[in-house]
Coordinates of C-alpha atoms in Angstrom, one line a residue:
X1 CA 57.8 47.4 108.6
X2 CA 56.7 49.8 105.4
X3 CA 57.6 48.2 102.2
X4 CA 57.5 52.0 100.4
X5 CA 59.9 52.5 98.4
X6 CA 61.6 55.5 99.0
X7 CA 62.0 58.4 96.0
X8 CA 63.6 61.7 96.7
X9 CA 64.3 64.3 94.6
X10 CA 67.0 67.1 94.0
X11 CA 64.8 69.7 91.5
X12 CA 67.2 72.6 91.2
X13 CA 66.4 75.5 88.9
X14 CA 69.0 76.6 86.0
X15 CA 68.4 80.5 86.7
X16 CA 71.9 81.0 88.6
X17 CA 74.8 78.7 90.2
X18 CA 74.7 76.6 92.9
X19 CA 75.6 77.7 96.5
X20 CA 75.5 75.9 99.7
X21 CA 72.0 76.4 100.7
X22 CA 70.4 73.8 97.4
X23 CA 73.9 71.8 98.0
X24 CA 72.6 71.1 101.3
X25 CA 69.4 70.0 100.2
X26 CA 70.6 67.8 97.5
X27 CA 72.7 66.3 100.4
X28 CA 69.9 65.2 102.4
X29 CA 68.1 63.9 99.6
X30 CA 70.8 61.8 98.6
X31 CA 71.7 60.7 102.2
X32 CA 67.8 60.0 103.1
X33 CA 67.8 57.9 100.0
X34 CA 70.4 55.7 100.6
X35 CA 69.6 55.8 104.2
X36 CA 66.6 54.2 102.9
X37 CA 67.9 52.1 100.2
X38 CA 65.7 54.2 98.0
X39 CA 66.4 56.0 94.5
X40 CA 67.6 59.5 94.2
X41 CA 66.2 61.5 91.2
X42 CA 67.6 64.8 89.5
X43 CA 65.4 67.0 87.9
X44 CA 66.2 70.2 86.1
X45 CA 63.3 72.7 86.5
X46 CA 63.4 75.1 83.6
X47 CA 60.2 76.1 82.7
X48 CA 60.9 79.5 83.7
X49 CA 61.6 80.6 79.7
X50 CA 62.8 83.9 81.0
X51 CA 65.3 83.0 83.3
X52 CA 66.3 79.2 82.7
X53 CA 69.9 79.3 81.0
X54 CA 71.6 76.3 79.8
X55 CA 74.6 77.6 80.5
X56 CA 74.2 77.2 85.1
X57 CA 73.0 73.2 83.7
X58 CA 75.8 71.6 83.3
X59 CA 77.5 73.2 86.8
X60 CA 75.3 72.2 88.3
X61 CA 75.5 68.4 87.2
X62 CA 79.5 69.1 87.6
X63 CA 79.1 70.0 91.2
X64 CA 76.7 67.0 92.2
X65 CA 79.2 64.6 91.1
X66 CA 82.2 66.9 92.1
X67 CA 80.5 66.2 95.8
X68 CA 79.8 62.4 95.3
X69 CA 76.0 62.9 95.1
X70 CA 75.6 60.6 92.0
X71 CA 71.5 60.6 91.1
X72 CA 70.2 57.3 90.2
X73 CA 67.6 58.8 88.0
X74 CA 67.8 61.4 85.7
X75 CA 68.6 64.1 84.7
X76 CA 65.2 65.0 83.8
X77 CA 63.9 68.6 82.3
X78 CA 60.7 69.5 82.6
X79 CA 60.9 71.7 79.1
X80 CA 60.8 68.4 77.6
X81 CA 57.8 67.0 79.6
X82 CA 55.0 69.2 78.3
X83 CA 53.0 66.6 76.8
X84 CA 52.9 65.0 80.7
X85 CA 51.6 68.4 81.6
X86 CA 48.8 68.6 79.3
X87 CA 47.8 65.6 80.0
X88 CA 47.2 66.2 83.4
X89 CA 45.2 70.0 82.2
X90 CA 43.2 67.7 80.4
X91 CA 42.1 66.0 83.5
X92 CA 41.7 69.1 85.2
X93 CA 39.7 70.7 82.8
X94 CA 37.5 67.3 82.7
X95 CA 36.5 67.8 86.2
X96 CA 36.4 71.5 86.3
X97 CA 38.8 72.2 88.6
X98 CA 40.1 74.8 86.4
X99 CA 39.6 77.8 84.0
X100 CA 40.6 80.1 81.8
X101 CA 41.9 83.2 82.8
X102 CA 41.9 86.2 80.2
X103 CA 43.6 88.8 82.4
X104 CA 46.9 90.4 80.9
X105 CA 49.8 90.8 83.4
X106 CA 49.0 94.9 83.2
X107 CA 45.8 94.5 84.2
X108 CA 46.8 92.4 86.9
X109 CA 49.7 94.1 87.9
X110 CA 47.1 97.6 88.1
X111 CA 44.5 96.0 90.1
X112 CA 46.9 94.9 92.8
X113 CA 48.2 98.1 92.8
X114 CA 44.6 99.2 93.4
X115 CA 43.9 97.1 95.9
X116 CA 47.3 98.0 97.9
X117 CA 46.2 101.6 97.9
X118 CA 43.1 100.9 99.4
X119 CA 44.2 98.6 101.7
X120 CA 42.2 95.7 100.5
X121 CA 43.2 92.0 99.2
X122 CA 45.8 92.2 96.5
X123 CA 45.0 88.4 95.4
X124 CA 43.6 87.5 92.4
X125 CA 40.0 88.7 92.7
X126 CA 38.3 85.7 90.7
X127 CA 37.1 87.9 87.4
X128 CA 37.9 85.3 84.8
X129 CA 35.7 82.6 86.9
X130 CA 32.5 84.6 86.8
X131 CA 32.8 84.8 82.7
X132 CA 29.8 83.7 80.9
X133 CA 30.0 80.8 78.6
X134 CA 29.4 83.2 75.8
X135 CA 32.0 86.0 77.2
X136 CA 34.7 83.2 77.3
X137 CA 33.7 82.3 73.8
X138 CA 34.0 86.1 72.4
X139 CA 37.6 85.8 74.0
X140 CA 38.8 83.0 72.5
X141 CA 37.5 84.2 69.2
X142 CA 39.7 87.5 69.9
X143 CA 42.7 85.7 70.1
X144 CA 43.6 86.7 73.6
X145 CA 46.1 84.7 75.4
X146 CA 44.6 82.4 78.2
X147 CA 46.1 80.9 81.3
X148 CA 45.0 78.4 83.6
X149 CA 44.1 79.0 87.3
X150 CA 42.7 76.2 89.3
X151 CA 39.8 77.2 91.9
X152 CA 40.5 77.1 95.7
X153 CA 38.1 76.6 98.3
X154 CA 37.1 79.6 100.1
X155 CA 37.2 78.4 103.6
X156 CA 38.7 75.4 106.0
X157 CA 42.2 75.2 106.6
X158 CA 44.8 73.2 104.5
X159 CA 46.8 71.4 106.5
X160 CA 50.1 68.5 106.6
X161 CA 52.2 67.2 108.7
X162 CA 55.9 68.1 108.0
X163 CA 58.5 65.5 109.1
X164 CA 60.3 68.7 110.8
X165 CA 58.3 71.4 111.8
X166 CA 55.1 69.7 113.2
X167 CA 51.7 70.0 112.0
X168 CA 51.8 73.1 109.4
X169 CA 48.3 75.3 108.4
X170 CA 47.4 77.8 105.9
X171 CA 43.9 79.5 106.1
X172 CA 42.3 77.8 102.9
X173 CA 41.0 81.9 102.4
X174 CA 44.5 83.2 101.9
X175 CA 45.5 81.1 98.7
X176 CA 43.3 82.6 95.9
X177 CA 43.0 80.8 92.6
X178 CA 46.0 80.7 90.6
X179 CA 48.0 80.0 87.9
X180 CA 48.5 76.5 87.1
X181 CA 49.6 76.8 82.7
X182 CA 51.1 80.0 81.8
X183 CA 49.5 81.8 78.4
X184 CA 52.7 80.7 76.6
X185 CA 51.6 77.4 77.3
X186 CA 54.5 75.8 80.0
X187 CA 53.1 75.0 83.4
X188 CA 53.7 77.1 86.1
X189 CA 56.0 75.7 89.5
X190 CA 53.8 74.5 91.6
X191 CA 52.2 72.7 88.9
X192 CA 55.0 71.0 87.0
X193 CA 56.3 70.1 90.6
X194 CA 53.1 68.5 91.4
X195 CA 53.0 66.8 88.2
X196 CA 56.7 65.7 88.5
X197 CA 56.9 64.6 91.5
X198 CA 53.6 62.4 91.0
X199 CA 54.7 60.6 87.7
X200 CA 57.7 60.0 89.1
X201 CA 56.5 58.5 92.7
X202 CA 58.4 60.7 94.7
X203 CA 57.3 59.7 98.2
X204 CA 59.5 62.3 100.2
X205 CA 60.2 66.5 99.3
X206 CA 63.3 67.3 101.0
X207 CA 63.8 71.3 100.7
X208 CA 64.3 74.2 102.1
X209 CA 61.6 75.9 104.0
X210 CA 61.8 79.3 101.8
X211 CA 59.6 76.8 99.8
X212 CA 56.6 76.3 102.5
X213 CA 54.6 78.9 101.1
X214 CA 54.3 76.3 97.9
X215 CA 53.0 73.4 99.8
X216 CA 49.6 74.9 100.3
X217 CA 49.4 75.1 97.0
X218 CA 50.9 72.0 96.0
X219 CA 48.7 70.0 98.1
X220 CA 45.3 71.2 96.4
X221 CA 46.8 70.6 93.0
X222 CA 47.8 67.0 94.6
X223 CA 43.9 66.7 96.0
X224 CA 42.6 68.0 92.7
X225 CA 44.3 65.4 90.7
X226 CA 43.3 62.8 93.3
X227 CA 46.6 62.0 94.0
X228 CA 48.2 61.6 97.6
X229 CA 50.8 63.9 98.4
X230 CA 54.1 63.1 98.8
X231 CA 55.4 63.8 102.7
X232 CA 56.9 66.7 103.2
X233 CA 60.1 67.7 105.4
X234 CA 61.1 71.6 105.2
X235 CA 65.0 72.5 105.7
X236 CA 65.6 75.3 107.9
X237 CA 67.6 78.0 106.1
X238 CA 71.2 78.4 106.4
X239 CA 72.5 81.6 108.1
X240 CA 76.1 82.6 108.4
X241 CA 77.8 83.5 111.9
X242 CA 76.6 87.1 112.0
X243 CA 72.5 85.2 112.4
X244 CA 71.5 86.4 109.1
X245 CA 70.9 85.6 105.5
X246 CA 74.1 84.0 103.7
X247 CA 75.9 87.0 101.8
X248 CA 79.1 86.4 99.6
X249 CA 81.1 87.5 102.4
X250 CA 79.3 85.2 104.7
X251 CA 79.7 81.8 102.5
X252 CA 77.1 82.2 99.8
X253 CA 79.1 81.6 97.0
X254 CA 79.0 78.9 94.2
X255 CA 79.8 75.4 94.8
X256 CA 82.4 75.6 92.5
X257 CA 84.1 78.2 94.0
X258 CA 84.8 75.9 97.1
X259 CA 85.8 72.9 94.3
X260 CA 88.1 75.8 92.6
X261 CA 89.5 77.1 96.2
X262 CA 90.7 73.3 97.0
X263 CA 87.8 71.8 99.5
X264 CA 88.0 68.3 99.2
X265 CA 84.1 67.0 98.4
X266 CA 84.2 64.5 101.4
X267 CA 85.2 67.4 103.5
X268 CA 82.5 69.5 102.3
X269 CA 80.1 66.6 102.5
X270 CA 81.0 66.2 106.1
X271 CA 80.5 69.8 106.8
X272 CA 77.5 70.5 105.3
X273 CA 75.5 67.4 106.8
X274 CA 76.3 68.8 109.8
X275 CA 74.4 72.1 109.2
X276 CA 71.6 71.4 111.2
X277 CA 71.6 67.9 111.6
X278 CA 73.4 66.2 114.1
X279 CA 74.1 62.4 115.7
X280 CA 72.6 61.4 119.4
X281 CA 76.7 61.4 120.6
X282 CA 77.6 65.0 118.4
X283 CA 79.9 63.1 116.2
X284 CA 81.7 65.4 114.0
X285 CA 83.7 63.2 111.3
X286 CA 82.2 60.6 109.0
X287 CA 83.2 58.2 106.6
X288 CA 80.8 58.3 103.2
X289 CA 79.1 54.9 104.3
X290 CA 78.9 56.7 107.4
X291 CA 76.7 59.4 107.0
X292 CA 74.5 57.0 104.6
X293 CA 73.9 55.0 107.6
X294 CA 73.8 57.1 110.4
X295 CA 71.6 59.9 108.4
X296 CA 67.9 60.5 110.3
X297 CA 65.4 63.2 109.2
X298 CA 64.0 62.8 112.7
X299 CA 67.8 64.6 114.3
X300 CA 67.3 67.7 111.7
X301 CA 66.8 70.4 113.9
X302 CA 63.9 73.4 113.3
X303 CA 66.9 76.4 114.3
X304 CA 68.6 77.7 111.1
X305 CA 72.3 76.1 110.5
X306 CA 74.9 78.5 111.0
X307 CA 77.8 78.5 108.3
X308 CA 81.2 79.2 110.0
X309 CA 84.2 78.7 107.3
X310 CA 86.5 78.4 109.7
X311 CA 84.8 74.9 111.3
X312 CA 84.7 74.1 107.4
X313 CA 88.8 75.3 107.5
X314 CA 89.5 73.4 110.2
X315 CA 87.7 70.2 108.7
X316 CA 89.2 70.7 105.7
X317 CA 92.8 70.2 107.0
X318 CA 91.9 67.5 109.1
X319 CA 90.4 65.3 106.0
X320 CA 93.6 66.7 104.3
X321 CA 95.8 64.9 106.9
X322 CA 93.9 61.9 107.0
X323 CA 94.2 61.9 103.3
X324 CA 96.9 59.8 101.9
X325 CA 100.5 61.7 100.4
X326 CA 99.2 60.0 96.9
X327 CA 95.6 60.3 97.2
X328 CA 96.1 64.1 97.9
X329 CA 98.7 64.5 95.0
X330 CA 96.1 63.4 92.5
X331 CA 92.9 65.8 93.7
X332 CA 95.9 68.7 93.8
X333 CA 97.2 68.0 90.6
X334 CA 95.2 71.0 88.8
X335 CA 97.0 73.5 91.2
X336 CA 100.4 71.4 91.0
X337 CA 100.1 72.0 86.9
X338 CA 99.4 75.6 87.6
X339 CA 102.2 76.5 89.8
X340 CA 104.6 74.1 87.1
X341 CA 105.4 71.5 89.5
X342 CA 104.2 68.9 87.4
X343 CA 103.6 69.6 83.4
X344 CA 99.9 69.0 82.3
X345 CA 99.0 65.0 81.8
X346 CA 102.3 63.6 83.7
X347 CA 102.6 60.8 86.5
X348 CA 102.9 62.2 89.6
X349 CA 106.2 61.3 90.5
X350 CA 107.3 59.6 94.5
X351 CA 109.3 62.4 94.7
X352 CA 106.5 64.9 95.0
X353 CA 104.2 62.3 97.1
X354 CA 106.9 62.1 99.6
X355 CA 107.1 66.2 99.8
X356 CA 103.5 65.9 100.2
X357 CA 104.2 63.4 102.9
X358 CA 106.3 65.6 104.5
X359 CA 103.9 68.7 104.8
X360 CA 101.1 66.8 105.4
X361 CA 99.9 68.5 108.3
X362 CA 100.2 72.3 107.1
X363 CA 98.0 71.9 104.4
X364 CA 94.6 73.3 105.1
X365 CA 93.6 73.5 101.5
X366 CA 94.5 71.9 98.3
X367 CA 95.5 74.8 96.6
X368 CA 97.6 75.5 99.1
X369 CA 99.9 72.2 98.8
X370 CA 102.0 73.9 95.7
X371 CA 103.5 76.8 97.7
X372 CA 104.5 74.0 100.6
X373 CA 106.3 72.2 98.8
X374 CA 107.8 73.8 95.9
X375 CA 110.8 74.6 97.9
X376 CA 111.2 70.8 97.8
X377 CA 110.6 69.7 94.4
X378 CA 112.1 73.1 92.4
X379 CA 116.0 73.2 91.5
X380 CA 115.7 77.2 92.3
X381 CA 113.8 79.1 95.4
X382 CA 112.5 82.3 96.0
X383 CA 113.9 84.1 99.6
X384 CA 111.7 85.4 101.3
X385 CA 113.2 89.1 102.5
X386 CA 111.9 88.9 106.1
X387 CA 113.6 85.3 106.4
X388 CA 116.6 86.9 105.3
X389 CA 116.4 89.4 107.0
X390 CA 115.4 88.1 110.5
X391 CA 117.9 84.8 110.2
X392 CA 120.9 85.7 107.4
X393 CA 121.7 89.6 107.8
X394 CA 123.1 88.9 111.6
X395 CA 126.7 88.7 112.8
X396 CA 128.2 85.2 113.3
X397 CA 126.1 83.5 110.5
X398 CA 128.5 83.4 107.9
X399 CA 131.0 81.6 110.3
X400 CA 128.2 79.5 111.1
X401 CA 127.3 78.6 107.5
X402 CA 130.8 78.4 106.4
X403 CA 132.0 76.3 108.8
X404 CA 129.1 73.6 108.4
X405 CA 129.6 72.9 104.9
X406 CA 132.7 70.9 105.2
X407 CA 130.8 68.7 107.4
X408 CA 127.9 68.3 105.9
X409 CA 130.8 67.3 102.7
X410 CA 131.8 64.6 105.1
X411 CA 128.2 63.0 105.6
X412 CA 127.8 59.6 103.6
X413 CA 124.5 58.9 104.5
X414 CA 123.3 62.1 105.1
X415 CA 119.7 61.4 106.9
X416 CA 118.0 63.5 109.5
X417 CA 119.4 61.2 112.8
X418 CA 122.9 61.7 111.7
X419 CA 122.7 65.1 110.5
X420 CA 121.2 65.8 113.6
X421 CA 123.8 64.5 115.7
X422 CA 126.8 66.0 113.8
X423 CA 124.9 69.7 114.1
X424 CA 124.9 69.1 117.6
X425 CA 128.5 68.0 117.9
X426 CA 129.7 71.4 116.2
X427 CA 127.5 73.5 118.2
X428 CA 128.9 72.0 121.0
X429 CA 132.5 72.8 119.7
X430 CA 131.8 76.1 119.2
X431 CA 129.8 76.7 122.1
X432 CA 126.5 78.6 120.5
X433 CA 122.9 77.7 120.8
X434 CA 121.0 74.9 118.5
X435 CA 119.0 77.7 117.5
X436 CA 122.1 79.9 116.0
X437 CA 122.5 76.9 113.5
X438 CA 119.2 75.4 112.7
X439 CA 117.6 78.6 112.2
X440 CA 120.2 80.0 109.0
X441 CA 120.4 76.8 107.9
X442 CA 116.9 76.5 107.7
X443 CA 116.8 79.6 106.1
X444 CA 119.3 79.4 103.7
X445 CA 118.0 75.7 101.7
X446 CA 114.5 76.8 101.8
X447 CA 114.4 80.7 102.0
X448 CA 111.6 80.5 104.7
X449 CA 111.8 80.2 108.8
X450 CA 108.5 77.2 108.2
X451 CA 108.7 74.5 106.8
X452 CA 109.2 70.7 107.3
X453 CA 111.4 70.0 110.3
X454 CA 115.1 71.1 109.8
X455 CA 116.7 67.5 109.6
X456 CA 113.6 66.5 107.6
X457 CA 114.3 69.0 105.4
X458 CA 117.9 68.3 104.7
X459 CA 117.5 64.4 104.0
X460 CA 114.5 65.3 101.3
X461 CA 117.2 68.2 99.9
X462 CA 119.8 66.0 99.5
X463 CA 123.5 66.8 99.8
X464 CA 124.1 68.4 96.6
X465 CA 121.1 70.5 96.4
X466 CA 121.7 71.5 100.2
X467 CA 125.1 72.6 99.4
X468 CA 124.3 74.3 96.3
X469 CA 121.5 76.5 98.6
X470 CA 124.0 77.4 101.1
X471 CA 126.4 78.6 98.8
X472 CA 123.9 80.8 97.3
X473 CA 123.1 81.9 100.2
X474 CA 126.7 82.8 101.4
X475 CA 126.7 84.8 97.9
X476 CA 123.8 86.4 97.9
X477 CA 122.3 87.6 101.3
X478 CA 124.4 86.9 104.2
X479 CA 127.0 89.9 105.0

C-alpha cells in the first residue's frame, strides 16, 4: 500500500464569482482528500494585476465554508509568494533553461497578426533567443522591459497519464517558448502553478479540463526544475440540459446565489458530486461521511455533467424534509427576519418549529418556508382573491360558516380527531358534502385553498384565533 500522502488543491482565481463549474472542482478536491485522509489546500491565484480584485476573495472563502468544504491549509496568495518565484528563476536561469525576451506586447500582437494573414505559425517565433550576448546587453542598458520565456524542445511528444482521460499527448512542436515572469515582474500561470503546487507537495491536480491545454506546459516547467509532476485528473465540463455551455439561464450563476435562493449546502453538495461521478449501485443521497467515503476518482466519468435544476429542486426538498422542524428554522432564519416572522437576533420560538413541522413537506426551498407558514404564526392574513373567490363568494356558505361556529364554541379540547368528528356530525345533519365544509373553512382561517391539512390547521390556529378568522371572513368576503 502507498504511504503518499495525499495533497490536493482548490486554486481559484479572484477575477469574478464563483459558479458551479470551480464549486465542483473544489468538491472533488476536498472529497479525494478526505477520501484519502490527505490535506486539502486553498490557494488564491492573483497574479493577474489586471484583473485580480479583492473584492470576489472573500466570496469566495464565504462560499467554501457556506458548502462545508473547510481547507486544512491556507488560504494562500500567490502575490505574496514572489520571493518563492524568484527563487526558482534563479534556478532556471542557472541552468539556462530560460531567457530574456525583449519583445513589447505590440510587436507581438503585429507579428501574429502577420503571420495569420499569411497563413503561417502565429506562435512566438524565438527572436529574443537568437540575441547576441552583446544585443541583450545594449537592451538592458536601454531600459527595456524584459520577460522570461523558457525554451521548449522542438520535437517528441509530451505526454501523461490523466487519472480520467487516458494517456493524453501534445506534439512537443506546437508549444513554442513562452512566458514564464511577466516584464512587471510576477510569474505568469503556468509558472506560479508549477511553483505552487511543488512547494507545497501537491501530489494530485483535480480541475477542469478547460485547463488541459496548461499541462503541457506545466509539465516541462516541472521537467525543467527537475521536479516530478504531480498526477493529473481533468474534470469534464459541466453543460446544462440543452448540451451546451452553462449560461445564466442554464445554472451558471454565483454560488451565492443558490446560498441567497435558500439551497441548503448539504443538498447542493449532494447534487453536485453527482455531476459526473457516480456509485457502482447509482445511489443518489449521501450523508457528509458518506460521500467522503464512498468518493473514487476512478467512477468520474469522461461525458460532460449535465446541470438540471430541477433534479437539484427536487433534492433540495427532499433534504428539506429530512431536515429537522428546528434544524430548518435556524438555516431559514435570514428569510424568517425578512418576511418579520421573527425580529433580527431572537430565539426561534416552538411555536414557529412546530408550523415548520407542520409544512414540512411543501417546502422545496428555504426561502420559501416564510410564505408557508406565516398564515400560522401572524395574528392577521392576507386573502387570497381566487380563494375567495372560488370557496367564499358561493351560495350556502354563510349558513355553512355561521352555523359551525357555535360548535366549534362548544369544543374543549379542540384537536384535529375531535374537530374532525364533530364536522362530520353536522354535515351529516345537514346533509351536504365534507367538501362544502372543509373547503370555506379552510378558506376562511388561512385565506388559501393549500395549506396544512384542515384539522391540522385548526388545532395549530387555536380556538380563538380560528373564530376571530371566520368572523372576518363572514364580514368581509362571504355574500
Amino acid at each position: 500500500m502507498s504511504t503518499e500522502k495525499i495533497r490536493t488543491r482548490f486554486a481559484p482565481s479572484p477575477t469574478g464569482y464563483l459558479h458551479i463549474g470551480g464549486v465542483r472542482t473544489a468538491l472533488y478536491n476536498y472529497l479525494f482528500a478526505k477520501k484519502n485522509k490527505g490535506k486539502f489546500i486553498l490557494r488564491i491565484e492573483d497574479t493577474d494585476l489586471t484583473r485580480s480584485d479583492e473584492k470576489f476573495t472573500r466570496p469566495i472563502m464565504e462560499g467554501l465554508k457556506w458548502l462545508g468544504l473547510d481547507w486544512d491549509e491556507g488560504p494562500y496568495y500567490q502575490s505574496k509568494r514572489k520571493d518563492i518565484y524568484d527563487f526558482a528563476l534563479k534556478e532556471l536561469i542557472d541552468s539556462g533553461e530560460v531567457y530574456r525576451c525583449f519583445c513589447t506586447p505590440e510587436e507581438l500582437a503585429q507579428r501574429r497578426e502577420e503571420n495569420r494573414q499569411k497563413g503561417g505559425d502565429t506562435g512566438y517565433d524565438g527572436r529574443c533567443l537568437r540575441l547576441t550576448e552583446d544585443e541583450q546587453a545594449d537592451l538592458e542598458k536601454s531600459g527595456l522591459p524584459y520577460a522570461w520565456r523558457i525554451k521548449t524542445p522542438d520535437s517528441g511528444f509530451i505526454k501523461f497519464e490523466d487519472l480520467i482521460k487516458g494517456e493524453v499527448s501534445f506534439p512537443a512542436d506546437t508549444i513554442h517558448d513562452f512566458v514564464i515572469l511577466k516584464s512587471d515582474g510576477m510569474p505568469a500561470y503556468n509558472f506560479a502553478c508549477v511553483v505552487d503546487d511543488s512547494s507545497m507537495d501537491i501530489t494530485h491536480v483535480i480541475r477542469g479540463d478547460d485547463h488541459i491545454s496548461n499541462t503541457p506546459k506545466q509539465i516541462l516547467i516541472f521537467d525543467a526544475l527537475k521536479i516530478k509532476p504531480p498526477r493529473f485528473a481533468h474534470l469534464p465540463q459541466v453543460h446544462g440540459i440543452d448540451g451546451k455551455r452553462l449560461s445564466k439561464r442554464t445554472g451558471a450563476v454565483s454560488l451565492a446565489e443558490y446560498q441567497e435562493k435558500g439551497y441548503l449546502p448539504a443538498a447542493l453538495r449532494n447534487y453536485l458530486a453527482l455531476l459526473g461521478w457516480s456509485t457502482e449501485d447509482s445511489q443518489q443521497l449521501f450523508t457528509e461521511d458518506e460521500l467522503e467515503n464512498k468518493f473514487d476518482l476512478s467512477r468520474v466519468g469522461k461525458s460532460a455533467g449535465v446541470f438540471d435544476i430541477e433534479k437539484l429542486n427536487w433534492m433540495n426538498g427532499k433534504f428539506i424534509r429530512d431536515s429537522s422542524a428546528s434544524d430548518l428554522a435556524n438555516e431559514a432564519r435570514p428569510w424568517l427576519e425578512a418576511a418579520g416572522i421573527i425580529e433580527k437576533g431572537d430565539d426561534i420560538s416552538d411555536r414557529i418549529k412546530k408550523a415548520i413541522e407542520l409544512e414540512k413537506e411543501k417546502f422545496m426551498l428555504l426561502s420559501d418556508i416564510p410564505s408557508k407558514i406565516d398564515i400560522l404564526i401572524k395574528d392577521s392574513i392576507l386573502y387570497d382573491t381566487k380563494a375567495v373567490t372560488k370557496r367564499l363568494k358561493k351560495e350556502g356558505v354563510r349558513d355553512v360558516l355561521e352555523g359551525i361556529i357555535p360548535i366549534l364554541q362548544k369544543e374543549q379540547e379542540f384537536t384535529k380527531d375531535g374537530l374532525e368528528k364533530a364536522f362530520r356530525v353536522f354535515c351529516e345533519d345537514k346533509g351536504i358534502g365534507a367538501g362544502k365544509l372543509f373547503h370555506p373553512v379552510r378558506v376562511a382561517v388561512s385565506g388559501r385553498t393549500t395549506g396544512p391539512g384542515v384539522f391540522e390547521l385548526l388545532e395549530f390556529l387555536g380556538k380563538d384565533r380560528v373564530l376571530e378568522r371566520i368572523e372576518v371572513a363572514l364580514k368581509e368576503y362571504v355574500e
